[in-house]
Amino acid sequence: MAIDFQLNGKPASFAGDPETPLLWVLRDHLGLTGTKYGCGVAQCGACTVHLDGKNRRSCVTPVGTIAGKSVTTIEGVTGKTAEAVRAAWVGLDVPQCGFCQSGQGMSAIGLLTAKPKPTDDDIDHAMAGNICRCATYVRIRQAIKDAAGVKGVRA
Amino acid sequence: MSRAGMKLQLQHLGLAALAIAAVALPAAVIARQSAAPVGLQPVSAFAGIADPAARSAAIFTEMGKVLTHPRCLNCHPRTDRPRQGDAMALHNPPVVRGNAKGEGAPGLQCSTCHGPRNVAFANGTGSIPGHPLWHLAPIEMAWQGKSLREICEQLKDRRRNGGKTLAQIHEHNANDTLVGWGWNPGPGRTPAPGTQAQFGALTKAWIDTGAKCPT
């Protein structure tokens, strides 16, 4: 039986094995390759999407568990918070190689949706599960503060 | 899978960079645990202890095999961080208790990764635990690093056990499904000793004999 869900605001469906990770479905079956595969074991954050508006690691999410739910990927994320994050990312030229950045951006938008004015600690705690091999962490943190319009204490 | 195996697999996919960045993989990913399954003695095994108080304390000591098992301790920490695996290493990624309910920090909640049920990793050995209510036990219910006597006293203390009566503690141990996860922890993790039914029966016998604590 096919699994139906919302993807970036439109109906989507997957007719294969319900144990297939959502990440596989997004990239290999539905052609949305903006969401990245990094580790496959919920350690790196590259595969972060929003599930019903909240951050979710798609590599450990069997597609069978999301029937009727709403998935947003980097390709489809919209709204004021997403725009502010995008502008801040461009403004600071955050990415280096860029591989982890779709996950970083989605996590940042998820954080600011849940907590619009985060403290330094809020940012560190929220982003602790997103690894960046180029160590763009300092720019990521600053970009989140810029997007939120907060100053924070630490760099 | 060994850490080297994990690295190789990632290199194979051209992602060596991330493999190196993901420095400290959790214990259960690095080493498959090979501990032999441990049982629990039935309530009848304690019938020979004539003094009810001594019998009660002995039964609690048997319950302690479950209460101090990594499956339970990992989620009942004294700090704001859960632990992982049979070696009880600090949880990786470094998640925190977050809100008062212990559901994690905004943006990185337990439910960012943990789903309604256990999920085997798609690319190797091991699994991520799951339950619809997966969250950290409140700080007043911390058990890590405590003696069995301390855990026992605290289980009976309604200020530190979530306001539960002894009957409710029995109900919780015997039937709560988050407790039950301990016997169904998913691939790569040693289950708690015995069965939840045996643990429930021991809890009842402990209460019926006066709920005494071991010295």
Coordinates of C-alpha atoms in Angstrom, one line a residue:
Chain A
M1 CA 0.0 0.0 0.0
A2 CA 1.3 3.4 -0.9
I3 CA 2.3 5.9 1.8
D4 CA 0.8 9.3 1.3
F5 CA 2.2 12.5 2.9
Q6 CA 2.6 16.2 2.1
L7 CA 5.9 17.2 0.6
N8 CA 6.7 21.0 0.4
G9 CA 3.0 21.7 0.5
K10 CA 2.0 19.2 -2.2
P11 CA 0.7 15.6 -2.0
A12 CA 3.4 13.0 -2.4
S13 CA 3.3 9.2 -2.3
F14 CA 5.7 6.3 -2.0
A15 CA 4.7 2.8 -3.0
G16 CA 7.9 0.8 -1.8
D17 CA 9.0 -0.8 1.4
P18 CA 7.7 1.3 4.4
E19 CA 11.0 0.8 6.2
T20 CA 12.8 2.8 3.5
P21 CA 14.4 5.9 5.2
L22 CA 12.7 9.1 4.2
L23 CA 16.1 10.4 3.1
W24 CA 16.3 7.6 0.4
V25 CA 12.7 8.4 -0.7
L26 CA 13.5 12.1 -1.0
R27 CA 16.7 11.8 -2.9
D28 CA 16.4 8.6 -5.0
H29 CA 12.7 8.4 -5.6
L30 CA 11.4 11.9 -5.6
G31 CA 14.5 13.6 -7.0
L32 CA 15.0 16.2 -4.2
T33 CA 18.7 16.0 -3.7
G34 CA 19.1 19.2 -1.6
T35 CA 18.8 17.0 1.5
K36 CA 22.2 15.3 2.0
Y37 CA 23.4 11.9 3.2
G38 CA 26.2 12.3 5.7
C39 CA 26.4 9.4 8.1
G40 CA 23.1 7.5 8.1
V41 CA 23.1 7.1 11.9
A42 CA 21.7 10.5 13.2
Q43 CA 25.2 11.7 14.1
C44 CA 25.8 14.5 11.6
G45 CA 22.6 16.4 10.8
A46 CA 23.1 16.7 7.0
C47 CA 19.8 15.0 6.4
T48 CA 17.7 17.4 8.5
V49 CA 14.2 18.2 7.2
H50 CA 11.1 19.5 8.9
L51 CA 8.4 17.0 9.9
D52 CA 5.1 18.8 10.8
G53 CA 7.3 22.0 11.2
K54 CA 9.9 20.6 13.5
N55 CA 13.5 19.4 12.9
R56 CA 13.8 15.8 12.0
R57 CA 16.7 13.6 10.8
S58 CA 15.4 11.9 7.7
C59 CA 18.0 9.1 7.7
V60 CA 16.4 7.5 10.8
T61 CA 12.8 8.1 9.7
P62 CA 11.2 5.1 8.0
V63 CA 8.8 6.5 5.4
G64 CA 6.1 4.3 6.9
T65 CA 6.1 6.4 10.1
I66 CA 5.2 9.6 8.3
A67 CA 1.9 8.7 6.6
G68 CA -0.4 11.8 6.6
K69 CA 2.3 14.1 7.9
S70 CA 3.9 17.1 6.3
V71 CA 7.6 17.1 5.2
T72 CA 9.5 20.3 4.3
T73 CA 12.9 20.1 2.6
I74 CA 15.4 22.8 1.8
E75 CA 13.9 23.1 -1.6
G76 CA 10.5 24.0 -0.3
V77 CA 11.0 25.8 3.0
T78 CA 9.4 29.3 2.9
G79 CA 8.2 32.1 5.1
K80 CA 9.7 35.0 7.1
T81 CA 12.1 32.9 9.2
A82 CA 13.4 30.9 6.2
E83 CA 13.9 34.2 4.3
A84 CA 15.8 35.8 7.2
V85 CA 18.0 32.7 7.6
R86 CA 18.7 32.6 3.8
A87 CA 19.6 36.4 3.8
A88 CA 21.9 36.0 6.8
W89 CA 23.6 33.0 5.3
V90 CA 24.2 34.9 2.0
G91 CA 25.3 38.0 3.9
L92 CA 28.0 36.2 5.8
D93 CA 28.9 33.9 3.0
V94 CA 28.6 31.1 5.5
P95 CA 29.3 27.9 3.5
Q96 CA 32.7 26.7 2.6
C97 CA 32.3 23.3 0.8
G98 CA 28.6 23.5 1.5
F99 CA 27.8 19.8 1.9
C100 CA 26.3 20.1 5.4
Q101 CA 24.7 23.5 4.9
S102 CA 21.2 22.4 3.8
G103 CA 21.0 20.5 7.1
Q104 CA 22.5 23.5 9.0
G105 CA 20.0 25.9 7.4
M106 CA 17.0 23.6 8.1
S107 CA 18.1 23.2 11.8
A108 CA 18.6 26.9 12.1
I109 CA 15.1 27.6 10.7
G110 CA 13.7 24.9 13.0
L111 CA 15.4 26.5 16.0
L112 CA 14.1 30.1 15.2
T113 CA 10.6 28.7 14.6
A114 CA 10.6 27.1 18.0
K115 CA 12.5 30.0 19.7
P116 CA 12.6 33.3 17.7
K117 CA 15.1 35.0 20.0
P118 CA 17.6 32.4 21.0
T119 CA 20.5 32.9 23.5
D120 CA 24.0 31.7 22.7
D121 CA 23.3 28.6 24.7
D122 CA 20.1 28.0 22.8
I123 CA 22.0 28.2 19.6
D124 CA 24.8 25.9 20.8
H125 CA 22.3 23.3 22.1
A126 CA 20.1 23.3 19.0
M127 CA 23.1 23.1 16.5
A128 CA 25.1 20.5 18.5
G129 CA 23.8 17.7 16.2
N130 CA 25.0 19.4 13.0
I131 CA 28.6 18.7 12.1
C132 CA 30.6 20.8 9.7
R133 CA 33.8 19.5 8.3
C134 CA 34.9 22.9 7.2
A135 CA 34.2 24.2 10.7
T136 CA 32.0 27.1 9.6
Y137 CA 30.5 27.0 13.1
V138 CA 31.4 30.6 14.0
R139 CA 29.7 32.0 10.9
I140 CA 26.7 29.7 11.4
R141 CA 26.2 31.0 14.9
Q142 CA 26.6 34.6 13.8
A143 CA 24.2 34.1 10.9
I144 CA 21.6 32.7 13.2
K145 CA 21.9 35.7 15.5
D146 CA 21.7 38.0 12.5
A147 CA 18.6 36.2 11.3
A148 CA 17.0 36.5 14.7
G149 CA 18.1 40.1 15.3
V150 CA 19.9 39.2 18.5
K151 CA 23.3 40.2 19.7
G152 CA 24.4 37.4 22.1
V153 CA 27.5 37.6 24.3
R154 CA 29.9 35.2 22.7
A155 CA 31.3 35.3 19.2
Chain B
M1 CA 30.6 -2.5 12.4
S2 CA 34.0 -1.3 13.6
R3 CA 34.9 2.3 13.5
A4 CA 37.4 1.5 10.7
G5 CA 34.6 -0.3 8.8
M6 CA 32.3 2.8 9.2
K7 CA 35.1 5.0 7.9
L8 CA 35.7 2.8 4.9
Q9 CA 32.1 2.7 4.1
L10 CA 31.8 6.4 4.1
Q11 CA 35.1 6.8 2.1
H12 CA 33.6 4.5 -0.3
L13 CA 30.8 7.0 -0.8
G14 CA 33.3 9.8 -1.1
L15 CA 32.4 11.3 2.2
A16 CA 35.7 10.7 4.1
A17 CA 35.5 14.3 5.4
L18 CA 32.3 13.7 7.3
A19 CA 33.6 10.3 8.6
I20 CA 36.5 12.1 10.2
A21 CA 34.3 14.9 11.5
A22 CA 32.0 12.4 13.2
V23 CA 34.8 11.7 15.6
A24 CA 33.2 10.0 18.6
L25 CA 30.7 7.5 17.3
P26 CA 28.6 6.0 20.0
A27 CA 29.7 2.9 21.8
A28 CA 27.0 0.7 20.4
V29 CA 28.0 1.6 16.8
I30 CA 31.7 1.0 17.5
A31 CA 31.5 -2.3 19.3
R32 CA 28.7 -4.9 19.3
Q33 CA 28.1 -5.9 22.9
S34 CA 28.4 -9.5 23.5
A35 CA 27.3 -9.8 27.2
A36 CA 25.5 -13.1 27.8
P37 CA 21.8 -12.7 28.6
V38 CA 21.1 -12.4 32.3
G39 CA 18.0 -13.7 34.1
L40 CA 16.0 -12.7 37.1
Q41 CA 15.2 -15.0 40.0
P42 CA 11.5 -15.6 40.5
V43 CA 9.8 -14.4 43.7
S44 CA 9.6 -18.1 44.9
A45 CA 13.4 -18.1 45.1
F46 CA 13.2 -15.8 48.1
A47 CA 10.5 -17.9 50.0
G48 CA 13.3 -19.4 52.1
I49 CA 14.1 -16.1 53.8
A50 CA 11.9 -16.3 56.9
D51 CA 12.2 -12.7 58.1
P52 CA 9.9 -10.6 55.9
A53 CA 12.1 -7.5 56.2
A54 CA 15.2 -9.4 55.1
R55 CA 13.1 -11.1 52.3
S56 CA 11.9 -7.7 51.1
A57 CA 15.4 -6.2 51.0
A58 CA 16.6 -9.3 49.1
I59 CA 13.8 -9.0 46.6
F60 CA 14.7 -5.3 46.0
T61 CA 18.4 -6.3 45.5
E62 CA 17.1 -8.7 42.8
M63 CA 15.1 -5.8 41.2
G64 CA 18.3 -3.8 41.3
K65 CA 19.7 -5.9 38.5
V66 CA 17.1 -4.2 36.3
L67 CA 17.2 -0.7 38.0
T68 CA 21.0 -0.4 37.6
H69 CA 21.1 -1.9 34.1
P70 CA 22.4 0.5 31.4
R71 CA 19.0 0.4 29.6
C72 CA 17.5 2.2 32.6
L73 CA 20.4 4.2 33.9
N74 CA 21.2 5.8 30.6
C75 CA 17.9 7.7 30.8
H76 CA 17.9 8.4 34.5
P77 CA 21.1 10.5 34.7
R78 CA 22.3 12.9 37.4
T79 CA 23.3 15.5 34.9
D80 CA 21.4 17.1 32.0
R81 CA 22.8 14.6 29.5
P82 CA 21.6 11.1 28.7
R83 CA 24.1 8.3 28.2
Q84 CA 24.4 5.6 25.5
G85 CA 25.2 2.0 25.0
D86 CA 26.2 -0.7 27.5
A87 CA 29.3 1.3 28.4
M88 CA 27.1 4.2 29.3
A89 CA 29.1 6.8 27.4
L90 CA 27.8 10.3 27.2
H91 CA 25.1 10.7 24.6
N92 CA 26.5 11.7 21.2
P93 CA 25.5 14.1 19.7
P94 CA 25.7 16.2 23.0
V95 CA 22.0 16.7 23.6
V96 CA 20.6 18.3 26.8
R97 CA 17.6 17.9 29.0
G98 CA 16.2 21.2 27.6
N99 CA 12.7 22.0 28.8
A100 CA 11.2 21.0 32.2
K101 CA 9.8 17.8 30.7
G102 CA 13.3 16.6 29.5
E103 CA 12.3 16.6 25.9
G104 CA 15.5 18.3 24.7
A105 CA 16.4 21.8 23.6
P106 CA 14.3 23.8 21.1
G107 CA 15.5 22.7 17.6
L108 CA 17.2 19.6 18.9
Q109 CA 14.6 17.7 20.8
C110 CA 14.7 13.9 21.5
S111 CA 12.0 13.6 18.7
T112 CA 14.4 15.2 16.2
C113 CA 16.0 11.8 16.1
H114 CA 14.1 9.3 18.2
G115 CA 10.9 8.1 16.6
P116 CA 7.8 6.2 17.9
R117 CA 9.7 2.9 17.7
N118 CA 13.2 1.5 17.4
V119 CA 14.7 1.9 14.0
A120 CA 17.6 -0.2 12.7
F121 CA 20.3 1.9 11.0
A122 CA 19.9 1.5 7.2
N123 CA 23.6 1.4 6.5
G124 CA 25.1 -0.9 9.0
T125 CA 24.7 -2.5 12.4
G126 CA 22.9 -1.0 15.4
S127 CA 19.8 1.0 15.8
I128 CA 18.3 4.2 17.3
P129 CA 15.9 3.6 20.2
G130 CA 12.3 4.8 19.9
H131 CA 9.1 5.2 21.8
P132 CA 6.2 7.7 21.4
L133 CA 7.2 9.4 24.7
W134 CA 11.0 9.1 24.5
H135 CA 12.4 11.8 26.9
L136 CA 14.7 12.1 29.9
A137 CA 13.6 11.1 33.4
P138 CA 13.3 14.2 35.6
I139 CA 16.4 15.2 37.7
E140 CA 14.8 14.1 41.0
M141 CA 14.5 10.6 39.5
A142 CA 18.3 10.4 38.8
W143 CA 19.8 7.0 39.6
Q144 CA 23.2 7.1 38.0
G145 CA 26.0 6.8 40.5
K146 CA 23.7 6.0 43.4
S147 CA 23.7 3.0 45.7
L148 CA 20.8 0.5 45.5
R149 CA 19.8 1.7 48.9
E150 CA 19.6 5.3 47.7
I151 CA 17.6 4.3 44.7
C152 CA 15.3 2.3 46.9
E153 CA 14.7 5.2 49.3
Q154 CA 14.0 7.5 46.4
L155 CA 11.6 5.2 44.7
K156 CA 9.4 5.3 47.8
D157 CA 9.7 9.0 48.3
R158 CA 6.7 10.7 46.7
R159 CA 8.6 14.0 46.3
R160 CA 11.1 12.2 44.1
N161 CA 9.1 9.5 42.3
G162 CA 6.6 11.7 40.5
G163 CA 4.1 11.6 43.3
K164 CA 3.5 7.9 43.0
T165 CA 2.0 5.5 45.6
L166 CA 3.7 2.1 45.9
A167 CA 0.8 0.6 44.0
Q168 CA 1.5 3.1 41.2
I169 CA 5.2 2.2 41.3
H170 CA 4.2 -1.4 40.8
E171 CA 1.9 -0.5 38.0
H172 CA 4.7 1.6 36.4
N173 CA 7.3 -1.2 36.6
A174 CA 4.9 -3.9 35.5
N175 CA 3.1 -2.1 32.6
D176 CA 4.7 1.2 31.5
T177 CA 5.7 0.8 27.9
L178 CA 8.7 3.1 28.2
V179 CA 10.0 0.9 31.0
G180 CA 9.1 -2.1 28.8
W181 CA 11.5 -0.7 26.1
G182 CA 14.3 -1.9 28.3
W183 CA 13.5 -5.5 27.3
N184 CA 13.0 -4.6 23.6
P185 CA 15.9 -2.2 23.1
G186 CA 16.6 -2.8 19.4
P187 CA 19.6 -4.3 17.5
G188 CA 23.0 -3.7 19.1
R189 CA 21.8 -3.3 22.7
T190 CA 21.6 -5.8 25.6
P191 CA 18.1 -6.2 27.0
A192 CA 17.5 -5.7 30.7
P193 CA 17.6 -9.0 32.7
G194 CA 14.6 -11.3 32.8
T195 CA 11.2 -10.0 31.6
Q196 CA 9.1 -7.0 32.5
A197 CA 6.5 -9.5 33.9
Q198 CA 9.1 -10.9 36.3
F199 CA 10.2 -7.4 37.2
G200 CA 6.6 -6.5 37.9
A201 CA 6.1 -9.6 40.0
L202 CA 9.3 -8.9 42.0
T203 CA 8.1 -5.3 42.6
K204 CA 4.7 -6.5 43.9
A205 CA 6.4 -9.0 46.2
W206 CA 8.8 -6.3 47.5
I207 CA 5.8 -4.0 48.3
D208 CA 3.8 -6.9 49.9
T209 CA 6.7 -7.7 52.2
G210 CA 6.9 -4.1 53.4
A211 CA 9.0 -2.4 50.7
K212 CA 12.3 -2.6 52.7
C213 CA 15.5 -1.3 51.4
P214 CA 18.8 -3.1 51.3
T215 CA 21.5 -1.8 53.6

